[in-house]
mmCIF file of C-alpha atoms and ligand atoms in Angstrom:
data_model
loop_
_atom_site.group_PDB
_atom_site.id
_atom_site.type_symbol
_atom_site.label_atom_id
_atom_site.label_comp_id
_atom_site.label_asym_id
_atom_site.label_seq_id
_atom_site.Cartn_x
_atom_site.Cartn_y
_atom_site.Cartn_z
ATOM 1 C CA UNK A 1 -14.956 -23.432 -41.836
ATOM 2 C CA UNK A 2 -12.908 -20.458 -39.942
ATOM 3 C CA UNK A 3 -13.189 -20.045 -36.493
ATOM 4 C CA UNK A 4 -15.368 -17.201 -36.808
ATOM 5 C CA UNK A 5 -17.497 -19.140 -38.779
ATOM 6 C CA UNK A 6 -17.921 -21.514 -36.574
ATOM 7 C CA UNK A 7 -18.828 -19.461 -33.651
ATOM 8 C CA UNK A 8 -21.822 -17.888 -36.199
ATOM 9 C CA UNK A 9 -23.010 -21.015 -36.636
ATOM 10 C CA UNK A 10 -23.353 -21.729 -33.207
ATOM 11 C CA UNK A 11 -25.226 -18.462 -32.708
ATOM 12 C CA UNK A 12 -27.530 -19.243 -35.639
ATOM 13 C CA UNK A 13 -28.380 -22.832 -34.256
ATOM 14 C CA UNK A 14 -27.955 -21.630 -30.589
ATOM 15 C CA UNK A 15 -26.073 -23.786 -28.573
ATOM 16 C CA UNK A 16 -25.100 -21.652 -25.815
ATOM 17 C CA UNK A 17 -23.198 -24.420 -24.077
ATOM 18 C CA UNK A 18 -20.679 -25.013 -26.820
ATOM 19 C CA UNK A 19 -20.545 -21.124 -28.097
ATOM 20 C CA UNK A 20 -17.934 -20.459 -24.837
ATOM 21 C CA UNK A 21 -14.960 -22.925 -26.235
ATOM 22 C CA UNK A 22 -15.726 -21.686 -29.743
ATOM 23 C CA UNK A 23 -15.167 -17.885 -29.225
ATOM 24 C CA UNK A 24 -12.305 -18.954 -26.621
ATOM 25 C CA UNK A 25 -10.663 -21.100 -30.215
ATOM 26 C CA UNK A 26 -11.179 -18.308 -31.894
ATOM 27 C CA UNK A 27 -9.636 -15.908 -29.569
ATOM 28 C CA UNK A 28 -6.551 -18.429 -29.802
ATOM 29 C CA UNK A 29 -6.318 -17.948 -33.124
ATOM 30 C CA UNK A 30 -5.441 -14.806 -33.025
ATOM 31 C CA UNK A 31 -9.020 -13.909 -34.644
ATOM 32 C CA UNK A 32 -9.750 -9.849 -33.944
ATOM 33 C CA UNK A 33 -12.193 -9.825 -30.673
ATOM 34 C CA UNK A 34 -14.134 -7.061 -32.520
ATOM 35 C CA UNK A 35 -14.735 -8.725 -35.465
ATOM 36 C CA UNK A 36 -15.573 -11.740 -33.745
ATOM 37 C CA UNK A 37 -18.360 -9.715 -32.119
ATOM 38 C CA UNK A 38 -19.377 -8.490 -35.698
ATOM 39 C CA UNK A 39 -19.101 -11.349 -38.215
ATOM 40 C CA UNK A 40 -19.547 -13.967 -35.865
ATOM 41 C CA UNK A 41 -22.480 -13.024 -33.666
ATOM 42 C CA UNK A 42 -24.311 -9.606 -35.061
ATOM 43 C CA UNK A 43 -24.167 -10.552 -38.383
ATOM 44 C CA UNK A 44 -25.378 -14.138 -37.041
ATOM 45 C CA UNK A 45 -28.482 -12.415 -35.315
ATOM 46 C CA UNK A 46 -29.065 -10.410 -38.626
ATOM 47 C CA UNK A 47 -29.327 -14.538 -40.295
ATOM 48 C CA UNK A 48 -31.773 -15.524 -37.539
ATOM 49 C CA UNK A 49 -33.992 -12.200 -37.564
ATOM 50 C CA UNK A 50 -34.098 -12.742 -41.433
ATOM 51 C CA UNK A 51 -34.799 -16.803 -40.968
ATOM 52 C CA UNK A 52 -37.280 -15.478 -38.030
ATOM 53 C CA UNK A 53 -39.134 -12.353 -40.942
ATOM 54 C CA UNK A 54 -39.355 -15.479 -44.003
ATOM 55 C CA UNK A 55 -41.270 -18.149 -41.137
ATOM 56 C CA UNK A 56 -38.212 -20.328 -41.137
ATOM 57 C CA UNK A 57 -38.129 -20.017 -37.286
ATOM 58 C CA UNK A 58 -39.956 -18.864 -34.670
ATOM 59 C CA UNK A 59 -39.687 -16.993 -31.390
ATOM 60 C CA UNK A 60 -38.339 -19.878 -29.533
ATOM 61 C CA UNK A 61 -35.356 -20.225 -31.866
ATOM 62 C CA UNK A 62 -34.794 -16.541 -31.764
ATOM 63 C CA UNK A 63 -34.665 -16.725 -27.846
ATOM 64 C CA UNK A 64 -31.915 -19.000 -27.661
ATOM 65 C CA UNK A 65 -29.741 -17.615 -30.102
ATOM 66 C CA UNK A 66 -29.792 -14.827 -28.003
ATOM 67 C CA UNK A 67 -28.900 -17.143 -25.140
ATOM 68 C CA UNK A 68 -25.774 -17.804 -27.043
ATOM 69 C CA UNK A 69 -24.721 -14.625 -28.382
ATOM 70 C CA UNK A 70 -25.007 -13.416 -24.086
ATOM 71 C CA UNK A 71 -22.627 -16.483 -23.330
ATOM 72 C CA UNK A 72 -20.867 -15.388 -26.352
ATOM 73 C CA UNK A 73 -20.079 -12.024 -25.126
ATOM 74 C CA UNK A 74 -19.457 -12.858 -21.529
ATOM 75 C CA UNK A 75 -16.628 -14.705 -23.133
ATOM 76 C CA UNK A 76 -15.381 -11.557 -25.514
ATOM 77 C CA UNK A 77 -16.193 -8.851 -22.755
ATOM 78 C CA UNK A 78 -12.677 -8.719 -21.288
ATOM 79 C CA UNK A 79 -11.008 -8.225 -24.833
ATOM 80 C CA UNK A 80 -13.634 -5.864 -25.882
ATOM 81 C CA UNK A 81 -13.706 -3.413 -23.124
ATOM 82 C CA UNK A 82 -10.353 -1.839 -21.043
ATOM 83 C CA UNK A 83 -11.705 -1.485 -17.844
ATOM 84 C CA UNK A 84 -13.506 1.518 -16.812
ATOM 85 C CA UNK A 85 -12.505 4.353 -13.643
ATOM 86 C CA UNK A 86 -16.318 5.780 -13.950
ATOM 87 C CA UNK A 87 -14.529 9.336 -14.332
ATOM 88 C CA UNK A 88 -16.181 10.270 -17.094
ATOM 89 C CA UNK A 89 -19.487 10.198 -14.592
ATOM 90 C CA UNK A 90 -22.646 8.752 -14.791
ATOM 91 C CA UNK A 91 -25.057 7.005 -17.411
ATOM 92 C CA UNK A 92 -28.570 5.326 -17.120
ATOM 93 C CA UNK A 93 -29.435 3.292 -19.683
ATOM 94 C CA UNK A 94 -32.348 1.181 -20.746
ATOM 95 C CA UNK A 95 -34.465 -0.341 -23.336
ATOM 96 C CA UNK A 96 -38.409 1.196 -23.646
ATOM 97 C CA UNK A 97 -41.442 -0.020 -22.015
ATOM 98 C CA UNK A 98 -42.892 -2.814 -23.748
ATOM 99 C CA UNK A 99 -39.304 -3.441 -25.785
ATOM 100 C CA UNK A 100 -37.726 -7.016 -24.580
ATOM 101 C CA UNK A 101 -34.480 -6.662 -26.590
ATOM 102 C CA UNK A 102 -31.364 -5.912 -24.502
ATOM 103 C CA UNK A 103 -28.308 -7.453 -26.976
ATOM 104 C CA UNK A 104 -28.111 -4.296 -27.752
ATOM 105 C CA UNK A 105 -28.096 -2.543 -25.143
ATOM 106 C CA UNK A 106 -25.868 -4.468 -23.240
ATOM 107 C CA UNK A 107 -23.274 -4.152 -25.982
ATOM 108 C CA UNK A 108 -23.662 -0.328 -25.644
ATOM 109 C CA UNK A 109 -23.387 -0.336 -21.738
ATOM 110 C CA UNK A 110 -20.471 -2.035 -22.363
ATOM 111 C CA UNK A 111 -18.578 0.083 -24.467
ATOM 112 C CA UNK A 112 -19.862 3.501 -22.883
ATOM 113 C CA UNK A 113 -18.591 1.681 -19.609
ATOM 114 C CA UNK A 114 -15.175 0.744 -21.406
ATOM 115 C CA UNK A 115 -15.113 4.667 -22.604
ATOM 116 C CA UNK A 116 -14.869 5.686 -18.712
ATOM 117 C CA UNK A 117 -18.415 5.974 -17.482
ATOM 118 C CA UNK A 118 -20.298 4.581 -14.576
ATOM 119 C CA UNK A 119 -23.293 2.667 -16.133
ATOM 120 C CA UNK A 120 -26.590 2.303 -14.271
ATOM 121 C CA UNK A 121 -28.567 -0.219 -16.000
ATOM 122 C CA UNK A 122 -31.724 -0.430 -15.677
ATOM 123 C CA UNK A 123 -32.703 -3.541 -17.916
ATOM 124 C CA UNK A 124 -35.859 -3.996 -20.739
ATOM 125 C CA UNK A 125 -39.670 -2.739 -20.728
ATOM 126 C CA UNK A 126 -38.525 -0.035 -18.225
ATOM 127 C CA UNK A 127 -41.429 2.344 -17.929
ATOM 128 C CA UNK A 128 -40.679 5.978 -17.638
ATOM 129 C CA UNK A 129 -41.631 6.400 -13.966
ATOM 130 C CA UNK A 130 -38.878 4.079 -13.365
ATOM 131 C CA UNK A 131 -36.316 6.147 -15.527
ATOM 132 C CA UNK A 132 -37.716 9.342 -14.131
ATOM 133 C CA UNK A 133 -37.226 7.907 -10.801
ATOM 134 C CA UNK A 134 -33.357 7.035 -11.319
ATOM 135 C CA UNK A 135 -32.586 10.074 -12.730
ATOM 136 C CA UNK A 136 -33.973 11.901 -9.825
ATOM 137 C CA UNK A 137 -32.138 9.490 -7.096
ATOM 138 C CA UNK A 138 -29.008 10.120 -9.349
ATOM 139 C CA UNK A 139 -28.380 13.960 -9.559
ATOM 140 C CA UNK A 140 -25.321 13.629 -11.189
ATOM 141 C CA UNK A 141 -25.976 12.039 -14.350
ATOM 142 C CA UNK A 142 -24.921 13.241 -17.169
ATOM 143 C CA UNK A 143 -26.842 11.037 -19.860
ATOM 144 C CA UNK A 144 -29.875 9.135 -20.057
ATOM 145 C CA UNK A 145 -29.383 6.037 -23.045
ATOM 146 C CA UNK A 146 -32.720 4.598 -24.456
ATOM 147 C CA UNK A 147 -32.780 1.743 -26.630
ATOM 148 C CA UNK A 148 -35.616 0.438 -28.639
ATOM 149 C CA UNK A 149 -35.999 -2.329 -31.599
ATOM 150 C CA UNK A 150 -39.088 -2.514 -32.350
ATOM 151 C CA UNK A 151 -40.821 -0.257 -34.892
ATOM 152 C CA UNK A 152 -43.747 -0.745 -32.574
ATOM 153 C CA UNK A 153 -41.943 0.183 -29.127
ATOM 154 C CA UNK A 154 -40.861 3.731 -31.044
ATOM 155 C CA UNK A 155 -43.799 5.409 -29.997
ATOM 156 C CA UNK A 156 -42.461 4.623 -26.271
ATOM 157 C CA UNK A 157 -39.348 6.118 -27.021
ATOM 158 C CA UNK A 158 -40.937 9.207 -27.898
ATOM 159 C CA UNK A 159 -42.847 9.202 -24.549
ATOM 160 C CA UNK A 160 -40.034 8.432 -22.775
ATOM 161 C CA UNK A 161 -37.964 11.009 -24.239
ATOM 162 C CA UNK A 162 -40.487 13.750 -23.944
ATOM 163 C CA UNK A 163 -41.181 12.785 -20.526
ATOM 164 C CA UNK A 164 -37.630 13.151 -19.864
ATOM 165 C CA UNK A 165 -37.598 16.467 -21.736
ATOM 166 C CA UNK A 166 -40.876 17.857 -19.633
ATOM 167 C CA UNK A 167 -39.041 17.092 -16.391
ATOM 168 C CA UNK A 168 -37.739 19.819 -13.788
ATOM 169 C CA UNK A 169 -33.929 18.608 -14.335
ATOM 170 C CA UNK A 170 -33.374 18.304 -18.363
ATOM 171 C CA UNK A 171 -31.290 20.949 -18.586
ATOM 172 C CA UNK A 172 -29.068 18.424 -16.637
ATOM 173 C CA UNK A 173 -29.213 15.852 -18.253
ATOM 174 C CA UNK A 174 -28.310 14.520 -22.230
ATOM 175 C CA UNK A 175 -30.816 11.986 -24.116
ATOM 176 C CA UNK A 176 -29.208 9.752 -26.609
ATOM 177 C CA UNK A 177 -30.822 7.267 -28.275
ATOM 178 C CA UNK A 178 -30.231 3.987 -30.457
ATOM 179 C CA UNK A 179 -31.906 0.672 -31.727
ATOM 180 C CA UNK A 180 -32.397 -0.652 -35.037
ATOM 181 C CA UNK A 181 -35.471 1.084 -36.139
ATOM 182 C CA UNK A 182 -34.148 4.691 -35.000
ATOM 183 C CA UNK A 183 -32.439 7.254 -37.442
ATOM 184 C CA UNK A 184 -30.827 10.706 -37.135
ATOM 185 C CA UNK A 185 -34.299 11.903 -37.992
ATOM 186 C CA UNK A 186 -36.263 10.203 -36.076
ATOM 187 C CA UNK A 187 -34.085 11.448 -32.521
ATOM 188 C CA UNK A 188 -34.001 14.727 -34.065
ATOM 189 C CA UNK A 189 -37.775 14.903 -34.572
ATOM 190 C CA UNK A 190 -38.672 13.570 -30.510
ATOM 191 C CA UNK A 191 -35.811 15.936 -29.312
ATOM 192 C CA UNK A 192 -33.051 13.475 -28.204
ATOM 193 C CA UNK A 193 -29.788 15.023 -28.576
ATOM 194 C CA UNK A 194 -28.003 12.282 -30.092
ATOM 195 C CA UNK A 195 -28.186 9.136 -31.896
ATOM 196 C CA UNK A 196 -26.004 6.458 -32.891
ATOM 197 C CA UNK A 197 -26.216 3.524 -34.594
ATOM 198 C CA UNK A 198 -23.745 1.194 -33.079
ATOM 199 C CA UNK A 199 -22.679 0.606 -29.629
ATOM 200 C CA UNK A 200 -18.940 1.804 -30.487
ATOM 201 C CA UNK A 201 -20.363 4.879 -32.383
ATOM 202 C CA UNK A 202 -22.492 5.501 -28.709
ATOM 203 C CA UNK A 203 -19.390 5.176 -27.044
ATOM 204 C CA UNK A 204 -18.032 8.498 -28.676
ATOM 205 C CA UNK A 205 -21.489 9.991 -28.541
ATOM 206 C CA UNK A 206 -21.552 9.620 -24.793
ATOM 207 C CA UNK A 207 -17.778 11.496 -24.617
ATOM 208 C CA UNK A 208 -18.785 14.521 -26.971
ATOM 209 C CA UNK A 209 -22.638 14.277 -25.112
ATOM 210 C CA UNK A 210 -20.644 14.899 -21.384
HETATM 211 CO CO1 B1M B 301 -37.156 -9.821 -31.786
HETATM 212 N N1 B1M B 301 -37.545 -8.765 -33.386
HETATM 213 N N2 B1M B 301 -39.065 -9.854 -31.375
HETATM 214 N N3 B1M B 301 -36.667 -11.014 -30.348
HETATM 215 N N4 B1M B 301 -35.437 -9.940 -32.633
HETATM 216 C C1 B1M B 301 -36.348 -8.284 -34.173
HETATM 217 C C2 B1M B 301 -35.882 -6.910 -33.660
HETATM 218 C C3 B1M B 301 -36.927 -8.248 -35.650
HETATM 219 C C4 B1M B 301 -36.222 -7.221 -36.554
HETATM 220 C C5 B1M B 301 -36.895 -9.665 -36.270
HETATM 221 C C6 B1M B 301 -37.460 -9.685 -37.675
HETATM 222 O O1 B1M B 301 -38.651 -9.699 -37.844
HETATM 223 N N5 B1M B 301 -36.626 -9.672 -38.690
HETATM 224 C C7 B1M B 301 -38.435 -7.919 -35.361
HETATM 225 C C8 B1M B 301 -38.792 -6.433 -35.306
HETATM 226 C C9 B1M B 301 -39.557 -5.988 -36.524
HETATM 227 C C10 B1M B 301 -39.920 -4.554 -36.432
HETATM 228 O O2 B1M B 301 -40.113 -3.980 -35.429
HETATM 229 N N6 B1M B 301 -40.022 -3.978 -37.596
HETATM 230 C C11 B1M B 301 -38.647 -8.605 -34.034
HETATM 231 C C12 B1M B 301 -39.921 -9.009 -33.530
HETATM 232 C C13 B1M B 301 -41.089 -8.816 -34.477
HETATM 233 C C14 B1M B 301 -40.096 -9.549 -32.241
HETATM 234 C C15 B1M B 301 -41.411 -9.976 -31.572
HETATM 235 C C16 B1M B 301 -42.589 -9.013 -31.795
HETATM 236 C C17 B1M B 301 -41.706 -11.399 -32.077
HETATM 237 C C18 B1M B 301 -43.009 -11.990 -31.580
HETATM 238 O O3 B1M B 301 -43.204 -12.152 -30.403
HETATM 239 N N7 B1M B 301 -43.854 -12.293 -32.522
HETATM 240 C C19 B1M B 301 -41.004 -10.056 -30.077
HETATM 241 C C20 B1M B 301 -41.208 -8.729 -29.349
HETATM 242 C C21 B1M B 301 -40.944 -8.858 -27.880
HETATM 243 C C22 B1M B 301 -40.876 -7.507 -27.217
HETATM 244 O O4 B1M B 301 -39.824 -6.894 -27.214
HETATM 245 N N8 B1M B 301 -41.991 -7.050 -26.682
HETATM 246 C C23 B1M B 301 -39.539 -10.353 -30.220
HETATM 247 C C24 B1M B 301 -38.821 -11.088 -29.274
HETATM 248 C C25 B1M B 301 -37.484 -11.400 -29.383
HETATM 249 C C26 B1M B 301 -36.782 -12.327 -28.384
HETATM 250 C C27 B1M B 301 -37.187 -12.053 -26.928
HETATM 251 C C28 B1M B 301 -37.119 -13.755 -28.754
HETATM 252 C C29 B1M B 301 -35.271 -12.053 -28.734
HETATM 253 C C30 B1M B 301 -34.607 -10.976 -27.852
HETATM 254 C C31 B1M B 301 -33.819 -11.561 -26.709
HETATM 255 C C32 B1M B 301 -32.961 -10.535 -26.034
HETATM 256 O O5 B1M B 301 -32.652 -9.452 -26.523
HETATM 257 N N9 B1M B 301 -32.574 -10.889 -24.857
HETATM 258 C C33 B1M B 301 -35.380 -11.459 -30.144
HETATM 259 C C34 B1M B 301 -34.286 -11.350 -31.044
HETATM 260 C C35 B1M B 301 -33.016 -12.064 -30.620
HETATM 261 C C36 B1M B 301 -34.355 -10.612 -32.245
HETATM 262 C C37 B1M B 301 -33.284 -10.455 -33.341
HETATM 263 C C38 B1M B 301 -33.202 -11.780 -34.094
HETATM 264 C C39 B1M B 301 -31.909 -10.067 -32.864
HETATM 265 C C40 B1M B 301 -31.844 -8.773 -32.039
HETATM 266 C C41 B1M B 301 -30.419 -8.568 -31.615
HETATM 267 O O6 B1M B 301 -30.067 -8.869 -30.490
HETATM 268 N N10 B1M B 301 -29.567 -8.133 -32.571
HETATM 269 C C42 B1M B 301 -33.887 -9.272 -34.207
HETATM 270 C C43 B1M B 301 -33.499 -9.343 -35.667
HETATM 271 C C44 B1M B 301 -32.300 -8.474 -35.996
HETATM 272 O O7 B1M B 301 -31.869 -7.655 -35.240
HETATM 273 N N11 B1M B 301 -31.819 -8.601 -37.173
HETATM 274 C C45 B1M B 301 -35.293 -9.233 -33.777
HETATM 275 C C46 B1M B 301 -28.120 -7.986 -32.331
HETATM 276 C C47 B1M B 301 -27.830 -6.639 -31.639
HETATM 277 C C48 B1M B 301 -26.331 -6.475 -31.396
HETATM 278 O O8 B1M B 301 -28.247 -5.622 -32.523
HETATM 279 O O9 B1M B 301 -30.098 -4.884 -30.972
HETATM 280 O O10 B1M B 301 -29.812 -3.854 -33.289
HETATM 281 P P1 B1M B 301 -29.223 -4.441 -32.069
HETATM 282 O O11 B1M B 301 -28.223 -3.367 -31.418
HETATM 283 C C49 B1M B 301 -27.266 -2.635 -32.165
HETATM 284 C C50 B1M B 301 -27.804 -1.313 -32.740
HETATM 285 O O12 B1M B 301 -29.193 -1.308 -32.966
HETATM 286 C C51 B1M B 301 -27.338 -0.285 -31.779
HETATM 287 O O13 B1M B 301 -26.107 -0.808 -31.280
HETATM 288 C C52 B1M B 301 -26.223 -2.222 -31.149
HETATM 289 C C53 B1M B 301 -24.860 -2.852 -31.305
HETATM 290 O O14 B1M B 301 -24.236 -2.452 -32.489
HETATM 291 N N12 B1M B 301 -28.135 0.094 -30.624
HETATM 292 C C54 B1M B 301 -27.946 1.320 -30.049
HETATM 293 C C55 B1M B 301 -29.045 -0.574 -29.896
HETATM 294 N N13 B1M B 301 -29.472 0.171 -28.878
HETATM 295 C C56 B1M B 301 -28.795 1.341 -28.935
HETATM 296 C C57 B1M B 301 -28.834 2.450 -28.102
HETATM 297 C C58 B1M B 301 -27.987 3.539 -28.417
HETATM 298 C C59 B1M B 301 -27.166 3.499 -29.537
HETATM 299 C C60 B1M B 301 -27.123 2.399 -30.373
HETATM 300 O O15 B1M B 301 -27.929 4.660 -27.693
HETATM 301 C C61 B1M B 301 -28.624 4.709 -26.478
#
């Protein structure tokens, strides 16, 4: 089994207190950070919300392979991202009200981070008073991120992102958005002004967005 196999694995069966060494062994290797983040723990998540669609597991199972996959990351965070000034300015980001997912998410902060912006994040199920709220104590943002992965939580990110577009400073501000269940057409039709559908794809979106 290669390294990067093994690390899967460990996603898929979650053992978050062994996934550490693994990702470190394959880091040794010589094994390409990236596509340890991509073979070895997205595509991993992909097994276990297939296993989780078929009744194979349940949400318990899915809860600590995402317990791994964090500890995971933690691990491939410094080889991922180069450090970040903030220059590029500010970013909010969070995941919709009544969305719990933030894998995601976090892997976008990361990389819009990495790309030179100051991230404020403001976590999962983050109702739009609360995003409102930091966009008005931050007058300098220059993009509000919403994630949401749940075909059910997309009617919250249409809220959110014409609540966002209603408000006094939009003309301010830039809306991306991103999550499984988004497309181009779907951001297009709620009136984001970008989508993307990976977290290094967001990372350019945020530089052409600012
Ligand atoms: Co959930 N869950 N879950 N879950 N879960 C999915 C999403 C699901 C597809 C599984 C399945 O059925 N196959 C399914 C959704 C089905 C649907 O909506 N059609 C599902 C379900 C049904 C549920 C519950 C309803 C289950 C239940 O309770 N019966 C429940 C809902 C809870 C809630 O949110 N209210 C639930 C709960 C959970 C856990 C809490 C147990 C856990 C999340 C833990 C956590 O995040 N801390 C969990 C998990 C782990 C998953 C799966 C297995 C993995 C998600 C993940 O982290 N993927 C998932 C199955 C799957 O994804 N295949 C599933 C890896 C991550 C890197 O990918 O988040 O897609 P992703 O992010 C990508 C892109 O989407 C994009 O970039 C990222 C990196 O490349 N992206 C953006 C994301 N945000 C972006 C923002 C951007 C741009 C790009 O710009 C702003």
């Amino acid at each position: 089994m290669s390294k990067i196999d093994e690390v899967a694995a460990l996603v898929e069966k979650g053992k978050a207190k062994q996934i550490g060494a693994a990702v470190q062994a394959a880091l040794d290797d010589g094994c390409d950070p990236a596509e340890i983040l991509n073979k070895g723990m997205i595509d991993a998540m992909g097994v276990v919300g297939e296993k989780f669609k078929n009744n194979e597991i349940f949400v318990p199972e899915m809860l600590v392979a995402a317990k791994a996959m964090k500890v995971g990351v933690e691990v491939l965070k410094p080889h991922l991202s180069s450090g970040s000034t903030g220059a590029l300015g500010k970013v909010i980001i969070a995941t919709v009200a009544g969305d719990l997912h933030d894998i995601g998410k976090n892997l976008v902060a990361m990389m819009i981070e990495s790309a030179g912006f100051e991230v404020i994040d403001l976590g999962v199920d983050v109702p739009i008073d609360k995003i409102i709220a930091a966009v008005n104590e931050n007058p300098d943002c220059k993009i509000v991120a919403l994630s949401a992965l749940l075909t059910t939580t997309m009617p919250s990110l249409r809220d959110t992102v014409a609540a966002l577009n209603g408000a006094p400073f939009r003309s301010n501000i830039k809306i991306m958005v991103g999550g499984a269940p988004i497309t181009q057409a779907f951001a297009d039709e709620i009136g984001a002004d970008g989508y993307s559908e990976d977290a290094a794809s967001a990372a350019t979106l945020a530089k052409s967005l600012a």
